[in-house]
PDB file of C-alpha atoms in Angstrom:
ATOM      1  CA  MET A  50     163.196-134.173   7.773  1.00 52.00           C
ATOM      2  CA  LYS A  51     166.833-133.087   7.486  1.00 52.00           C
ATOM      3  CA  ALA A  52     165.836-130.365   5.034  1.00 54.00           C
ATOM      4  CA  LYS A  53     163.308-128.960   7.509  1.00 50.00           C
ATOM      5  CA  PHE A  54     165.908-129.085  10.291  1.00 44.00           C
ATOM      6  CA  PHE A  55     168.508-127.190   8.267  1.00 47.00           C
ATOM      7  CA  THR A  56     165.905-124.626   7.205  1.00 45.00           C
ATOM      8  CA  PHE A  57     164.970-124.066  10.845  1.00 40.00           C
ATOM      9  CA  PHE A  58     168.664-123.860  11.743  1.00 45.00           C
ATOM     10  CA  ARG A  59     169.335-121.242   9.069  1.00 47.00           C
ATOM     11  CA  ILE A  60     166.353-119.145  10.188  1.00 37.00           C
ATOM     12  CA  SER A  61     167.408-119.365  13.838  1.00 39.00           C
ATOM     13  CA  LEU A  62     170.961-118.356  12.939  1.00 40.00           C
ATOM     14  CA  LEU A  63     169.657-115.435  10.912  1.00 35.00           C
ATOM     15  CA  PHE A  64     167.622-114.167  13.875  1.00 33.00           C
ATOM     16  CA  MET A  65     170.634-114.545  16.151  1.00 37.00           C
ATOM     17  CA  LEU A  66     172.598-112.278  13.836  1.00 36.00           C
ATOM     18  CA  ILE A  67     169.859-109.740  13.148  1.00 31.00           C
ATOM     19  CA  ILE A  68     168.395-109.190  16.630  1.00 30.00           C
ATOM     20  CA  PRO A  69     171.613-107.843  18.227  1.00 37.00           C
ATOM     21  CA  ALA A  70     172.078-105.492  15.272  1.00 34.00           C
ATOM     22  CA  LEU A  71     168.516-104.224  15.659  1.00 30.00           C
ATOM     23  CA  ALA A  72     169.005-103.771  19.408  1.00 34.00           C
ATOM     24  CA  GLU A  73     172.205-101.808  18.787  1.00 38.00           C
ATOM     25  CA  ALA A  74     170.470 -99.584  16.244  1.00 36.00           C
ATOM     26  CA  GLN A  75     167.643 -98.986  18.730  1.00 38.00           C
ATOM     27  CA  ASN A  76     170.160 -98.002  21.428  1.00 45.00           C
ATOM     28  CA  ASP A  77     171.782 -95.567  19.002  1.00 48.00           C
ATOM     29  CA  GLU A  78     168.410 -94.023  18.238  1.00 51.00           C
ATOM     30  CA  LYS A  79     167.525 -93.758  21.917  1.00 90.00           C
ATOM     31  CA  THR A  80     170.800 -92.064  22.811  1.00 94.00           C
ATOM     32  CA  GLU A  81     170.566 -89.594  19.939  1.00 96.00           C
ATOM     33  CA  THR A  82     166.959 -88.798  20.865  1.00 96.00           C
ATOM     34  CA  LEU A  83     167.992 -88.211  24.488  1.00 97.00           C
ATOM     35  CA  VAL A  84     170.739 -85.794  23.412  1.00 98.00           C
ATOM     36  CA  LEU A  85     168.263 -83.843  21.286  1.00 98.00           C
ATOM     37  CA  ALA A  86     165.775 -83.775  24.183  1.00 97.00           C
ATOM     38  CA  ALA A  87     168.510 -82.550  26.517  1.00 97.00           C
ATOM     39  CA  GLN A  88     169.242 -79.670  24.158  1.00 97.00           C
ATOM     40  CA  LYS A  89     165.551 -78.726  24.102  1.00 96.00           C
ATOM     41  CA  THR A  90     165.360 -78.870  27.897  1.00 95.00           C
ATOM     42  CA  PHE A  91     168.418 -76.640  28.330  1.00 96.00           C
ATOM     43  CA  ASN A  92     166.921 -74.137  25.876  1.00 94.00           C
ATOM     44  CA  ASN A  93     163.653 -74.147  27.846  1.00 91.00           C
ATOM     45  CA  PHE A  94     165.487 -73.224  31.040  1.00 90.00           C
ATOM     46  CA  ARG A  95     167.741 -70.544  29.618  1.00 88.00           C
ATOM     47  CA  ALA A  96     164.903 -68.841  27.723  1.00 88.00           C
ATOM     48  CA  ASP A  97     162.587 -68.428  30.711  1.00 80.00           C
ATOM     49  CA  PRO A  98     162.621 -64.905  32.221  1.00 81.00           C
ATOM     50  CA  ASP A  99     162.286 -66.298  35.756  1.00 78.00           C
ATOM     51  CA  MET A 100     165.499 -68.305  35.418  1.00 79.00           C
ATOM     52  CA  GLY A 101     167.806 -65.321  35.672  1.00 82.00           C
ATOM     53  CA  TRP A 102     169.794 -66.883  38.546  1.00 86.00           C
ATOM     54  CA  PHE A 103     170.315 -70.048  36.505  1.00 88.00           C
ATOM     55  CA  ARG A 104     171.567 -68.139  33.458  1.00 87.00           C
ATOM     56  CA  ASN A 105     173.839 -65.864  35.511  1.00 87.00           C
ATOM     57  CA  ASN A 106     175.434 -68.643  37.521  1.00 88.00           C
ATOM     58  CA  VAL A 107     175.570 -71.729  35.308  1.00 90.00           C
ATOM     59  CA  LYS A 108     178.903 -70.392  34.036  1.00 90.00           C
ATOM     60  CA  THR A 109     180.391 -71.226  37.454  1.00 90.00           C
ATOM     61  CA  ALA A 110     179.258 -74.867  37.306  1.00 94.00           C
ATOM     62  CA  LYS A 111     181.716 -77.706  36.951  1.00 96.00           C
ATOM     63  CA  GLY A 112     179.064 -79.732  35.183  1.00 96.00           C
ATOM     64  CA  VAL A 113     175.411 -79.801  34.143  1.00 97.00           C
ATOM     65  CA  PHE A 114     173.298 -82.943  34.286  1.00 97.00           C
ATOM     66  CA  ILE A 115     170.198 -82.657  32.079  1.00 97.00           C
ATOM     67  CA  VAL A 116     167.208 -85.001  32.529  1.00 94.00           C
ATOM     68  CA  PRO A 117     164.559 -84.217  29.897  1.00 94.00           C
ATOM     69  CA  SER A 118     161.865 -86.360  31.530  1.00 88.00           C
ATOM     70  CA  LEU A 119     161.890 -87.298  35.217  1.00 83.00           C
ATOM     71  CA  LEU A 120     158.885 -89.500  36.041  1.00 72.00           C
ATOM     72  CA  LYS A 121     157.086 -89.549  39.361  1.00 62.00           C
ATOM     73  CA  ALA A 122     156.605 -92.937  41.074  1.00 53.00           C
ATOM     74  CA  GLY A 123     153.449 -94.652  39.857  1.00 47.00           C
ATOM     75  CA  PHE A 124     153.379 -92.858  36.499  1.00 42.00           C
ATOM     76  CA  ILE A 125     153.204 -95.195  33.466  1.00 41.00           C
ATOM     77  CA  PHE A 126     155.128 -98.292  34.675  1.00 42.00           C
ATOM     78  CA  GLY A 127     155.336 -97.367  38.343  1.00 42.00           C
ATOM     79  CA  GLY A 128     159.011 -96.477  38.126  1.00 48.00           C
ATOM     80  CA  SER A 129     160.509 -93.331  39.562  1.00 65.00           C
ATOM     81  CA  GLY A 130     163.318 -91.578  37.718  1.00 79.00           C
ATOM     82  CA  GLY A 131     164.662 -90.783  34.287  1.00 88.00           C
ATOM     83  CA  ASN A 132     167.622 -90.830  31.921  1.00 93.00           C
ATOM     84  CA  GLY A 133     169.931 -87.897  31.350  1.00 96.00           C
ATOM     85  CA  VAL A 134     173.273 -86.665  30.087  1.00 98.00           C
ATOM     86  CA  LEU A 135     176.125 -84.943  31.912  1.00 97.00           C
ATOM     87  CA  LEU A 136     178.453 -82.356  30.383  1.00 98.00           C
ATOM     88  CA  ALA A 137     181.607 -81.321  32.248  1.00 97.00           C
ATOM     89  CA  HIS A 138     183.395 -77.986  32.025  1.00 95.00           C
ATOM     90  CA  ASP A 139     187.141 -78.100  31.413  1.00 93.00           C
ATOM     91  CA  GLU A 140     188.651 -75.243  33.416  1.00 89.00           C
ATOM     92  CA  ASN A 141     191.913 -75.430  31.438  1.00 88.00           C
ATOM     93  CA  THR A 142     190.452 -75.138  27.932  1.00 89.00           C
ATOM     94  CA  GLY A 143     187.144 -73.502  28.830  1.00 89.00           C
ATOM     95  CA  GLN A 144     185.290 -76.053  26.698  1.00 92.00           C
ATOM     96  CA  TRP A 145     182.337 -78.267  27.553  1.00 96.00           C
ATOM     97  CA  SER A 146     182.699 -82.019  27.124  1.00 97.00           C
ATOM     98  CA  TYR A 147     180.644 -84.388  25.046  1.00 98.00           C
ATOM     99  CA  PRO A 148     177.748 -85.935  26.989  1.00 98.00           C
ATOM    100  CA  ALA A 149     177.966 -89.003  29.207  1.00 98.00           C
ATOM    101  CA  PHE A 150     174.797 -90.998  29.899  1.00 98.00           C
ATOM    102  CA  PHE A 151     173.317 -91.610  33.350  1.00 96.00           C
ATOM    103  CA  THR A 152     170.090 -92.760  35.019  1.00 92.00           C
ATOM    104  CA  MET A 153     168.542 -91.087  38.060  1.00 88.00           C
ATOM    105  CA  GLY A 154     166.019 -93.036  40.085  1.00 81.00           C
ATOM    106  CA  ALA A 155     164.867 -94.684  43.302  1.00 56.00           C
ATOM    107  CA  GLY A 156     164.395 -91.397  45.106  1.00 51.00           C
ATOM    108  CA  SER A 157     161.405 -89.819  46.846  1.00 50.00           C
ATOM    109  CA  PHE A 158     161.117 -86.925  44.449  1.00 50.00           C
ATOM    110  CA  GLY A 159     159.352 -83.872  45.843  1.00 50.00           C
ATOM    111  CA  PHE A 160     156.966 -83.152  42.988  1.00 46.00           C
ATOM    112  CA  GLN A 161     154.288 -80.499  43.308  1.00 45.00           C
ATOM    113  CA  ALA A 162     150.738 -81.777  43.705  1.00 44.00           C
ATOM    114  CA  GLY A 163     149.357 -83.136  40.450  1.00 46.00           C
ATOM    115  CA  VAL A 164     152.714 -83.184  38.660  1.00 46.00           C
ATOM    116  CA  GLU A 165     153.633 -86.532  37.133  1.00 62.00           C
ATOM    117  CA  LYS A 166     156.855 -85.643  35.297  1.00 75.00           C
ATOM    118  CA  ALA A 167     159.320 -82.789  35.010  1.00 82.00           C
ATOM    119  CA  GLU A 168     162.379 -81.576  33.163  1.00 89.00           C
ATOM    120  CA  VAL A 169     165.365 -81.362  35.502  1.00 91.00           C
ATOM    121  CA  ILE A 170     168.827 -79.805  35.369  1.00 93.00           C
ATOM    122  CA  LEU A 171     171.377 -80.438  38.084  1.00 94.00           C
ATOM    123  CA  MET A 172     174.067 -77.777  38.378  1.00 94.00           C
ATOM    124  CA  VAL A 173     177.219 -79.413  39.794  1.00 95.00           C
ATOM    125  CA  LEU A 174     179.012 -76.713  41.817  1.00 94.00           C
ATOM    126  CA  THR A 175     181.856 -78.481  43.626  1.00 93.00           C
ATOM    127  CA  GLN A 176     184.657 -80.894  42.808  1.00 94.00           C
ATOM    128  CA  LYS A 177     183.118 -83.337  45.278  1.00 93.00           C
ATOM    129  CA  GLY A 178     179.941 -83.251  43.217  1.00 92.00           C
ATOM    130  CA  MET A 179     181.847 -83.971  39.990  1.00 93.00           C
ATOM    131  CA  ASP A 180     183.877 -86.746  41.610  1.00 92.00           C
ATOM    132  CA  SER A 181     180.629 -88.374  42.733  1.00 90.00           C
ATOM    133  CA  MET A 182     179.253 -88.196  39.182  1.00 91.00           C
ATOM    134  CA  LEU A 183     182.352 -90.094  38.034  1.00 91.00           C
ATOM    135  CA  SER A 184     181.837 -92.864  40.586  1.00 87.00           C
ATOM    136  CA  THR A 185     179.969 -96.120  39.983  1.00 82.00           C
ATOM    137  CA  SER A 186     176.875 -94.870  41.804  1.00 79.00           C
ATOM    138  CA  PHE A 187     175.983 -92.315  44.469  1.00 80.00           C
ATOM    139  CA  LYS A 188     173.007 -90.988  46.407  1.00 80.00           C
ATOM    140  CA  LEU A 189     171.937 -87.338  46.523  1.00 80.00           C
ATOM    141  CA  GLY A 190     171.659 -86.037  50.058  1.00 74.00           C
ATOM    142  CA  ALA A 191     173.898 -88.786  51.426  1.00 78.00           C
ATOM    143  CA  ASP A 192     177.103 -88.845  49.408  1.00 82.00           C
ATOM    144  CA  VAL A 193     176.723 -85.224  48.266  1.00 84.00           C
ATOM    145  CA  THR A 194     174.594 -82.290  49.446  1.00 85.00           C
ATOM    146  CA  VAL A 195     171.761 -81.133  47.198  1.00 83.00           C
ATOM    147  CA  ALA A 196     169.200 -78.339  47.341  1.00 82.00           C
ATOM    148  CA  ALA A 197     166.497 -76.881  45.144  1.00 80.00           C
ATOM    149  CA  GLY A 198     167.869 -74.220  42.813  1.00 79.00           C
ATOM    150  CA  PRO A 199     166.751 -70.622  43.380  1.00 73.00           C
ATOM    151  CA  VAL A 200     164.339 -68.930  40.977  1.00 69.00           C
ATOM    152  CA  GLY A 201     164.746 -65.289  39.994  1.00 60.00           C
ATOM    153  CA  ALA A 202     167.859 -63.240  39.193  1.00 55.00           C
ATOM    154  CA  GLY A 203     168.350 -61.999  42.757  1.00 56.00           C
ATOM    155  CA  ALA A 204     167.361 -65.172  44.581  1.00 57.00           C
ATOM    156  CA  LYS A 205     169.556 -66.457  47.410  1.00 62.00           C
ATOM    157  CA  PHE A 206     170.832 -70.000  47.759  1.00 64.00           C
ATOM    158  CA  GLN A 207     172.718 -72.190  50.184  1.00 68.00           C
ATOM    159  CA  MET A 208     176.118 -73.512  49.164  1.00 81.00           C
ATOM    160  CA  VAL A 209     175.819 -77.195  48.352  1.00 89.00           C
ATOM    161  CA  ASP A 210     177.488 -79.670  45.984  1.00 92.00           C
ATOM    162  CA  ILE A 211     174.573 -79.754  43.574  1.00 91.00           C
ATOM    163  CA  LEU A 212     171.609 -77.464  42.858  1.00 90.00           C
ATOM    164  CA  ALA A 213     168.485 -78.960  41.292  1.00 88.00           C
ATOM    165  CA  PHE A 214     166.260 -76.964  38.935  1.00 88.00           C
ATOM    166  CA  SER A 215     162.992 -78.300  37.562  1.00 84.00           C
ATOM    167  CA  ARG A 216     160.281 -77.385  35.101  1.00 81.00           C
ATOM    168  CA  SER A 217     156.840 -78.912  34.783  1.00 73.00           C
ATOM    169  CA  LYS A 218     154.023 -77.765  32.490  1.00 58.00           C
ATOM    170  CA  GLY A 219     155.679 -74.414  31.991  1.00 44.00           C
ATOM    171  CA  ILE A 220     156.331 -73.860  35.718  1.00 44.00           C
ATOM    172  CA  TYR A 221     159.941 -73.390  36.777  1.00 44.00           C
ATOM    173  CA  GLY A 222     161.204 -73.972  40.282  1.00 49.00           C
ATOM    174  CA  GLY A 223     162.991 -76.274  42.645  1.00 51.00           C
ATOM    175  CA  ILE A 224     162.460 -79.982  43.271  1.00 59.00           C
ATOM    176  CA  SER A 225     163.454 -82.204  46.168  1.00 67.00           C
ATOM    177  CA  LEU A 226     165.782 -84.991  45.030  1.00 76.00           C
ATOM    178  CA  GLU A 227     166.856 -86.285  48.445  1.00 74.00           C
ATOM    179  CA  GLY A 228     167.664 -89.974  48.192  1.00 78.00           C
ATOM    180  CA  ALA A 229     167.829 -90.112  44.407  1.00 83.00           C
ATOM    181  CA  VAL A 230     170.503 -92.475  43.076  1.00 86.00           C
ATOM    182  CA  ILE A 231     172.514 -91.542  39.998  1.00 90.00           C
ATOM    183  CA  THR A 232     174.197 -94.352  38.046  1.00 92.00           C
ATOM    184  CA  PRO A 233     176.318 -94.245  34.848  1.00 94.00           C
ATOM    185  CA  ARG A 234     175.055 -96.056  31.738  1.00 95.00           C
ATOM    186  CA  ASP A 235     178.157 -97.445  30.054  1.00 95.00           C
ATOM    187  CA  ALA A 236     176.094 -99.441  27.549  1.00 95.00           C
ATOM    188  CA  ARG A 237     174.524 -96.233  26.284  1.00 96.00           C
ATOM    189  CA  ASN A 238     177.910 -94.550  26.178  1.00 97.00           C
ATOM    190  CA  GLU A 239     179.158 -97.385  23.987  1.00 97.00           C
ATOM    191  CA  ALA A 240     176.091 -97.263  21.750  1.00 96.00           C
ATOM    192  CA  TYR A 241     176.466 -93.516  21.244  1.00 98.00           C
ATOM    193  CA  TYR A 242     180.226 -93.346  20.695  1.00 98.00           C
ATOM    194  CA  GLY A 243     180.643 -96.657  18.881  1.00 96.00           C
ATOM    195  CA  LYS A 244     183.154 -98.207  21.253  1.00 96.00           C
ATOM    196  CA  PRO A 245     183.415 -99.109  24.942  1.00 97.00           C
ATOM    197  CA  CYS A 246     183.924 -96.038  27.113  1.00 97.00           C
ATOM    198  CA  ARG A 247     183.195 -94.859  30.624  1.00 96.00           C
ATOM    199  CA  SER A 248     182.121 -91.486  31.962  1.00 96.00           C
ATOM    200  CA  VAL A 249     185.688 -90.528  32.791  1.00 96.00           C
ATOM    201  CA  ASP A 250     186.768 -91.231  29.195  1.00 97.00           C
ATOM    202  CA  ILE A 251     184.114 -88.824  27.916  1.00 98.00           C
ATOM    203  CA  LEU A 252     184.140 -86.099  30.543  1.00 97.00           C
ATOM    204  CA  ILE A 253     187.785 -85.939  31.620  1.00 95.00           C
ATOM    205  CA  ARG A 254     189.986 -87.680  29.032  1.00 95.00           C
ATOM    206  CA  HIS A 255     187.928 -86.489  26.038  1.00 96.00           C
ATOM    207  CA  SER A 256     188.870 -89.703  24.220  1.00 96.00           C
ATOM    208  CA  VAL A 257     185.593 -90.009  22.247  1.00 98.00           C
ATOM    209  CA  THR A 258     183.462 -87.615  20.214  1.00 97.00           C
ATOM    210  CA  ASN A 259     180.154 -87.602  18.363  1.00 98.00           C
ATOM    211  CA  PRO A 260     179.246 -84.594  16.160  1.00 98.00           C
ATOM    212  CA  GLN A 261     175.566 -85.189  16.876  1.00 98.00           C
ATOM    213  CA  ALA A 262     176.121 -83.651  20.324  1.00 98.00           C
ATOM    214  CA  ASP A 263     177.838 -80.501  19.028  1.00 98.00           C
ATOM    215  CA  PRO A 264     174.596 -78.438  18.981  1.00 98.00           C
ATOM    216  CA  LEU A 265     173.979 -79.318  22.650  1.00 98.00           C
ATOM    217  CA  ARG A 266     177.550 -78.364  23.572  1.00 97.00           C
ATOM    218  CA  ALA A 267     177.203 -75.116  21.637  1.00 96.00           C
ATOM    219  CA  VAL A 268     174.012 -74.157  23.495  1.00 95.00           C
ATOM    220  CA  VAL A 269     175.623 -74.770  26.882  1.00 96.00           C
ATOM    221  CA  ALA A 270     178.808 -72.903  25.837  1.00 94.00           C
ATOM    222  CA  HIS A 271     176.807 -69.955  24.527  1.00 91.00           C
ATOM    223  CA  THR A 272     174.830 -69.693  27.774  1.00 87.00           C
ATOM    224  CA  THR A 273     177.951 -69.853  29.937  1.00 81.00           C
ATOM    225  CA  GLY A 274     179.982 -67.609  27.640  1.00 78.00           C
ATOM    226  CA  LYS A 275     182.640 -70.313  27.334  1.00 64.00           C
TER     227      LYS A 275
END
């Protein structure tokens, strides 16, 4: 009886040690996959001939928030939102930061009819917009102003804190993100960088690095000429 108990105890202890390690490895894989997807999304936007305004003006942005897959409410699990990464531009050095992880959700996204998901890039134009991204949580349209990004090289736009660009099934255009809530994901930051860190540590203090994100940073820097 005692032998069976100790065998069960050893197996339980083994699972207690293994499961957290597996979960951590899974988080690492998810974060790396998200960074790769963000690079692909940014390439999709900058390569499209109709995104002339985006290419010409992204160099003025204080930050870019890339969401490779934004899901419409009711799609798959009924949730509304998606995960993304934010890169900040350092005006002193001219360099782009390593990515910080965020989630965007709980908004009434203005998808076109029949569209279930989209790639989204938020262009942060003002310091107020960047300060909001560094907060614990904020709502688009309430804490900061947001508008759909213009399409076409000569398109006009209204001055807001954040411009939202979207792409779905090869169609580029604007998307309504009024009411969407953006929240930092510190657990994913820790999984990706290997130690506890917050968005401000990554975007402003530059206290952590991960070479896996260098290709993404290079693509953004090449597009902005910085």
